[in-house]
Short mmCIF file of C-alpha atoms in Angstrom, two decimals:
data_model
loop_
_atom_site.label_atom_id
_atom_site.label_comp_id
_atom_site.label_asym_id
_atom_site.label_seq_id
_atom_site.Cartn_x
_atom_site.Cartn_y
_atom_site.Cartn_z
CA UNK A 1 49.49 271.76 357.98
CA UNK A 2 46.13 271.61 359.51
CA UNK A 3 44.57 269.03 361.92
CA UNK A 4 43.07 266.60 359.95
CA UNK A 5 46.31 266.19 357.80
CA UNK A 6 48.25 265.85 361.16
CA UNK A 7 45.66 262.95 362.58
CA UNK A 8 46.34 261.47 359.41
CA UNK A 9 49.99 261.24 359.14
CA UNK A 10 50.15 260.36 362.84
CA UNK A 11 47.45 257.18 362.21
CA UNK A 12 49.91 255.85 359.23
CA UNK A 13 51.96 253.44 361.53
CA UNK A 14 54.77 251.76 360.08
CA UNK A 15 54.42 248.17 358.89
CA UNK A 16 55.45 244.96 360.26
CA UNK A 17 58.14 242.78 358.85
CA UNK A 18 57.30 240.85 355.36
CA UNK A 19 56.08 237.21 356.36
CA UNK A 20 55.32 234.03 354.03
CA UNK A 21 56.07 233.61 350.32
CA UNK A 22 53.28 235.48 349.37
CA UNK A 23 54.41 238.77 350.22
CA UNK A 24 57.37 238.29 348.99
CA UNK A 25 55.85 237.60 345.67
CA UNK A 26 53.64 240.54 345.51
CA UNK A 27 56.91 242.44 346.00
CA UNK A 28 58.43 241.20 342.91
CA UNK A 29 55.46 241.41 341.46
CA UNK A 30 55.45 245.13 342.32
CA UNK A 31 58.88 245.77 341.57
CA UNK A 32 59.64 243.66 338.46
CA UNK A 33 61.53 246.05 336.73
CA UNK A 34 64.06 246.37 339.41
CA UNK A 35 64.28 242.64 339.71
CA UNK A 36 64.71 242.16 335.83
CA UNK A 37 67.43 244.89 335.91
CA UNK A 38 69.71 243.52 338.19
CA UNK A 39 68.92 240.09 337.08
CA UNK A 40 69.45 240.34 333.54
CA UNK A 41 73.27 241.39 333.75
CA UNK A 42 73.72 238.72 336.16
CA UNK A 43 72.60 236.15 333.82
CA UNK A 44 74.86 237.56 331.06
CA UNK A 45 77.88 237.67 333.28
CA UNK A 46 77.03 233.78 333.63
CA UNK A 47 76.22 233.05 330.35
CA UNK A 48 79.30 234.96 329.08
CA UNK A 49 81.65 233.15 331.70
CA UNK A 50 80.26 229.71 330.21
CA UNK A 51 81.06 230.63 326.77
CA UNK A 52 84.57 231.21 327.33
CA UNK A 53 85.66 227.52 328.77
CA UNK A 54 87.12 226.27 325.72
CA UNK A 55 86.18 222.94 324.72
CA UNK A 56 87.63 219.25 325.55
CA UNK A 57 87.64 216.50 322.98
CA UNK A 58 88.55 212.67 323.87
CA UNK A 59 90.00 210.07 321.88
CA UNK A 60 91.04 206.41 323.81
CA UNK A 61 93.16 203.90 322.20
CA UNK A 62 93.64 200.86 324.56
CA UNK A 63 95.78 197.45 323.73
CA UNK A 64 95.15 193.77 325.77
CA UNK A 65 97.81 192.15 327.63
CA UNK A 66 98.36 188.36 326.63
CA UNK A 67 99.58 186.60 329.63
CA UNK A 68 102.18 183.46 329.68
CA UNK A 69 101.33 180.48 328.48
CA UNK A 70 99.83 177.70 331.87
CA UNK A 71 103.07 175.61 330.93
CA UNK A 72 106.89 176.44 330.90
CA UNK A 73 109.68 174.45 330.65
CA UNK A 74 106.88 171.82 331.90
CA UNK A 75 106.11 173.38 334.90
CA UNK A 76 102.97 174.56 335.82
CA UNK A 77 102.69 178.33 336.48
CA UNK A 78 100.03 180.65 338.04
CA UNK A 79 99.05 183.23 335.71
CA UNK A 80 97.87 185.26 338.68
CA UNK A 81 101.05 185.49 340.12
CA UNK A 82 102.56 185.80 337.28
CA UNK A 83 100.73 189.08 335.48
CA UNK A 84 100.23 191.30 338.10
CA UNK A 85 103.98 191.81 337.95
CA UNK A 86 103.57 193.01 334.13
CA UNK A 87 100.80 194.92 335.21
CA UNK A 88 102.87 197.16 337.44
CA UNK A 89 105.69 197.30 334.69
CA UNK A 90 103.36 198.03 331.63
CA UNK A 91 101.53 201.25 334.04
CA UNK A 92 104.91 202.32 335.22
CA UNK A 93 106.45 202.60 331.50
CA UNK A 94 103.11 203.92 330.61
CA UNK A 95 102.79 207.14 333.10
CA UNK A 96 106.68 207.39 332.65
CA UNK A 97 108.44 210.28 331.90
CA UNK A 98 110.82 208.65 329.30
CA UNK A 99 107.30 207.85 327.30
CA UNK A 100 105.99 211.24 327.44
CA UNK A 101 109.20 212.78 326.50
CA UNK A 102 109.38 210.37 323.62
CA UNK A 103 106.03 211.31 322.85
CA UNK A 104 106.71 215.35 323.03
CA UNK A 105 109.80 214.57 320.50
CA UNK A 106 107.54 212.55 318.15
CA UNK A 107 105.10 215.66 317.81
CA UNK A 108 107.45 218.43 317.87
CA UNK A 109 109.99 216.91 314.60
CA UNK A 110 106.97 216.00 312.61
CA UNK A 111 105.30 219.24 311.14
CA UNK A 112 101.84 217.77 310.59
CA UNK A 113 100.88 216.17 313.86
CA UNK A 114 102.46 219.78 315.67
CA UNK A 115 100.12 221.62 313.61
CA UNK A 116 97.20 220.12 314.21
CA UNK A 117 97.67 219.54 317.54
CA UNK A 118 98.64 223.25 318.26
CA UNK A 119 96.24 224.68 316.13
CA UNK A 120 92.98 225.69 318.44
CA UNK A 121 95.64 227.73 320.45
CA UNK A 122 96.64 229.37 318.06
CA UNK A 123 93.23 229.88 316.74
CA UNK A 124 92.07 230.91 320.11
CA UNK A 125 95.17 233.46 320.30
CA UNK A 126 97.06 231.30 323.10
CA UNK A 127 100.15 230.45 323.20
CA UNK A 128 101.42 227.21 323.91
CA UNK A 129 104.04 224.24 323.73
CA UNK A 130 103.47 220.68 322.26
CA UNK A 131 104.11 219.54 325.77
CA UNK A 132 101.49 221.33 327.97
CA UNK A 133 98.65 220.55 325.31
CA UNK A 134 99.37 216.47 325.83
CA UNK A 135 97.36 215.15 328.47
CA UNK A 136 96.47 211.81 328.81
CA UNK A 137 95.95 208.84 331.56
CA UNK A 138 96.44 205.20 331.69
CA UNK A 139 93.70 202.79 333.07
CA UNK A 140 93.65 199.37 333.66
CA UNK A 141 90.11 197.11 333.06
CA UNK A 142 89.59 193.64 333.30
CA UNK A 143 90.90 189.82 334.22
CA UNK A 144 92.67 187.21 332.51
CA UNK A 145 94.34 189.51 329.85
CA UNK A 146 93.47 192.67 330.84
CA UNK A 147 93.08 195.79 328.96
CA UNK A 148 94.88 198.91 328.87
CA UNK A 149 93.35 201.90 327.50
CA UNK A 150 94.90 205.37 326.84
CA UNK A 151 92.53 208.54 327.55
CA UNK A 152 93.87 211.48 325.25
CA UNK A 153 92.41 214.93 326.01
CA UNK A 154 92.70 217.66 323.81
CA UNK A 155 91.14 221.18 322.41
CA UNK A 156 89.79 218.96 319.10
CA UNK A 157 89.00 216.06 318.36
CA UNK A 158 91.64 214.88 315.68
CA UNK A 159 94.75 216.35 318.18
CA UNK A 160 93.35 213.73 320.72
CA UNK A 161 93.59 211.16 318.59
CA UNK A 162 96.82 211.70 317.42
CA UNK A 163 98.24 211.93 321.47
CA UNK A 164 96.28 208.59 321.82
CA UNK A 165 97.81 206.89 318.60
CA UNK A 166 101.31 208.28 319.38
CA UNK A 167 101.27 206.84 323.17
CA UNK A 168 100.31 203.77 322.06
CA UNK A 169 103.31 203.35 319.41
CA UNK A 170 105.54 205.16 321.23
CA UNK A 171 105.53 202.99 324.32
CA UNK A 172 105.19 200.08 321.72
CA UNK A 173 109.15 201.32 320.69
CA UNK A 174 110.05 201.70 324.12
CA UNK A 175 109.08 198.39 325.20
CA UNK A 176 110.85 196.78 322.50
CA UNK A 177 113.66 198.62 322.35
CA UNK A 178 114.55 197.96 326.37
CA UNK A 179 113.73 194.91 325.73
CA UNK A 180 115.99 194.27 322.86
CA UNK A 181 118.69 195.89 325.26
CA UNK A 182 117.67 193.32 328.54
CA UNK A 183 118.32 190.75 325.54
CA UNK A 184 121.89 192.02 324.19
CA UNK A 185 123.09 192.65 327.76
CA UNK A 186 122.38 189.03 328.77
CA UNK A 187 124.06 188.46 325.68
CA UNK A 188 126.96 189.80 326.29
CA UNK A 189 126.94 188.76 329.99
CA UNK A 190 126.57 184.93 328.61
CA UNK A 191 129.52 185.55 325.93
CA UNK A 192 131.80 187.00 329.11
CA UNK A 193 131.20 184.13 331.37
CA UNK A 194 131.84 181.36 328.11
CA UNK A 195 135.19 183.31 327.47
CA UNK A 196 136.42 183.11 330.95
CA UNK A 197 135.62 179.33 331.19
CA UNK A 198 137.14 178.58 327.89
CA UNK A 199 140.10 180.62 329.37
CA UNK A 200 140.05 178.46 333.18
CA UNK A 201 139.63 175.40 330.29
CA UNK A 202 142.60 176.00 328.34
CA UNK A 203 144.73 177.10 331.44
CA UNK A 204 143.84 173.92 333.18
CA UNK A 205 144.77 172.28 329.87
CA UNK A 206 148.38 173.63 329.62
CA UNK A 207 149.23 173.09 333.61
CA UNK A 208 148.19 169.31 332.52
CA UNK A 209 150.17 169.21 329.69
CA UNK A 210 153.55 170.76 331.17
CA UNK A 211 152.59 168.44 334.79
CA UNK A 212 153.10 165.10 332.54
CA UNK A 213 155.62 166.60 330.59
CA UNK A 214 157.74 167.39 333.71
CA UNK A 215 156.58 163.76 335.01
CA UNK A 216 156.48 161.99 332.28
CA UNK A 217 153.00 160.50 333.63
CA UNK A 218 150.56 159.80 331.12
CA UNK A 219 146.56 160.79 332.36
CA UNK A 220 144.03 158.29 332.31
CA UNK A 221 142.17 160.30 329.29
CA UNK A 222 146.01 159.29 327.27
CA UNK A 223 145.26 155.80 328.09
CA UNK A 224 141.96 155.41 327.08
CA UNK A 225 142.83 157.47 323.99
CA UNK A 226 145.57 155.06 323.10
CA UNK A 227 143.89 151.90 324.11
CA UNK A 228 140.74 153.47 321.73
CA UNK A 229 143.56 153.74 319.11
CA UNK A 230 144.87 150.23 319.48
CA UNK A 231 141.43 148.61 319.35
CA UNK A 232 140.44 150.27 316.31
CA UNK A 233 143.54 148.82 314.68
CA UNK A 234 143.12 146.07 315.44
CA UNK A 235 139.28 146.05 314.37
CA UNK A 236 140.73 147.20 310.90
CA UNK A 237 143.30 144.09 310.82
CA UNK A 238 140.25 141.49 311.86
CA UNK A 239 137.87 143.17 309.46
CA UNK A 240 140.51 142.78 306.71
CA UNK A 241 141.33 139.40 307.44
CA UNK A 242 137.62 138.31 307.30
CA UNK A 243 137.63 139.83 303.65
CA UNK A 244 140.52 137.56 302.79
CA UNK A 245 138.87 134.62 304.20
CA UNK A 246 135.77 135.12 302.05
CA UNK A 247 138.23 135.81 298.81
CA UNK A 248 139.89 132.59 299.37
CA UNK A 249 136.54 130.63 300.22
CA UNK A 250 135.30 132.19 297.11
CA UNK A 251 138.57 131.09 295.18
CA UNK A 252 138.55 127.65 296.57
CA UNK A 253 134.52 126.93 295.68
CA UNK A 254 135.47 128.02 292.38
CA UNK A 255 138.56 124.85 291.97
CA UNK A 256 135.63 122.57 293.55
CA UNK A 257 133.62 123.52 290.79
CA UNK A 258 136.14 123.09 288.16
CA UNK A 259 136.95 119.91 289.85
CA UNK A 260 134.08 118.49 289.69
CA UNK A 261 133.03 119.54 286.11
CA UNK A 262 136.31 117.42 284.82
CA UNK A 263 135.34 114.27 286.78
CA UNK A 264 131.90 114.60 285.51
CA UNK A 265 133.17 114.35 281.92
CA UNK A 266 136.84 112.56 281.26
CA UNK A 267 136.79 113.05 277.31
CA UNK A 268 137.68 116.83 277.98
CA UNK A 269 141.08 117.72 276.17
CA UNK A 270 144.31 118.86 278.21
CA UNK A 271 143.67 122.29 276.13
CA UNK A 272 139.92 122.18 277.43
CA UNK A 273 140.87 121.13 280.84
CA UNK A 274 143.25 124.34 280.92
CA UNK A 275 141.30 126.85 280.18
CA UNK A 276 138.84 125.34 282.75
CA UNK A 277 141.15 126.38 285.50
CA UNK A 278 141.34 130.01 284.11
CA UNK A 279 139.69 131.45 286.83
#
């Protein structure tokens, strides 16, 4: 290596650091293909990732809440107090897990709605249960009679409907059918207590009976009774004696009349005056 070559390498003195955007534009701009090469599989790796989320439909079915009438039993009651009570109750049997259970069984024993609702799993090679694809929430919107609405999620569109329908009736069963039993065991709890007072009635009733029976003591309800007895009779008797008295008044205008039809005319035969009298 000769001099010049030696003064040459020695005057190439390593560069500073790369400052400002500029520079480190002309580097890309320099070395494109090595930026597009390890770009590119980055983006596909992306792109490829975004693909494969599978994706949501959602389907809302929602129902109003009528609150009691102003007026009960003519008292005045406030419907603020009043509803937020069956707020609570309606959100606590809707996110129960007696609904969603009842829900699950719905799905599962009816061939159609299981289908459909299992069927981008299946298409998508996953396997599943009717339970972990329902997912749905409850929300709560409004004043005055406020509304409940049901948010169904599911892999298509038509298997979130169906979880949003079958919410809706099924918690529309539920309600009813505790309701119905609230109903039958007041019911029966009314029917007990009537039973055992007809039973403390009828006991009290007997000790009465053998007490004057023993004492030979009439009650006061025997002497009204009796007394209500005797005045009826004699009602009866004074009511039939006033329908005498108006027979005989009726029987003695009659002989006036006949009376006074012979005096008015003396030529009258005995046979004529006879059959006069024939009352």
């Amino acid at each position: 290596m000769d001099d010049n070559q030696l003064e040459n390498f020695s005057g190439n003195k390593p560069s500073g650091k790369v400052k400002g955007i500029s520079d480190f534009l002309l580097i890309l701009r320099d070395r494109w293909m090595v930026s597009l090469t390890l770009a590119l599989p980055i983006s596909l790796y992306f792109a490829y990732n975004s693909l494969q989320v599978p994706e949501y439909y959602e389907s809302k079915s929602s129902f109003r809440l009528i609150p009691p009438p102003a007026i009960i039993n003519l008292q005045k009651v406030d419907r603020e107090q009043s509803i937020q009570p069956l707020i609570s109750k309606h959100l606590d049997g809707l996110n129960s897990a007696d609904l969603r259970a009842q829900v699950v069984t719905k799905i599962e024993n009816t061939p159609e709605l299981k289908t459909e609702v299992l069927a981008p799993y299946i298409s998508s090679g996953i396997a599943s249960s009717v339970s972990a694809a329902i997912s749905y929430s409850v929300a709560v919107s409004g004043e005055g009679r406020p509304r409940f609405t049901i948010s169904a999620t599911a892999r298509s569109g038509k298997s979130a409907m169906i979880i949003a329908r079958e919410v809706q009736s099924e918690y529309e069963l539920l309600h009813k059918s505790k309701s119905n039993l609230k109903i039958e065991s007041a019911k029966q709890t009314l029917e007990t207590l009537l039973r055992q007072e007809l039973d403390k009635e009828t006991s009290i009733k007997d000790k009465m009976a053998n007490y004057k029976i023993e004492n030979n003591s009439p009650f006061l309800d025997d002497i009204k009774k009796d007394n209500a007895t005797r005045k009826s009779q004699y009602q009866a008797e004074i009511t039939k004696c006033n329908i005498e008295n108006l027979r005989i008044q009726s029987t003695l205008d009659q002989i006036k009349s006949i009376q006074n039809k012979i005096s008015a005319d003396p030529s009258l035969s005995i046979e004529e005056k006879f059959e006069s009298f024939k009352l």
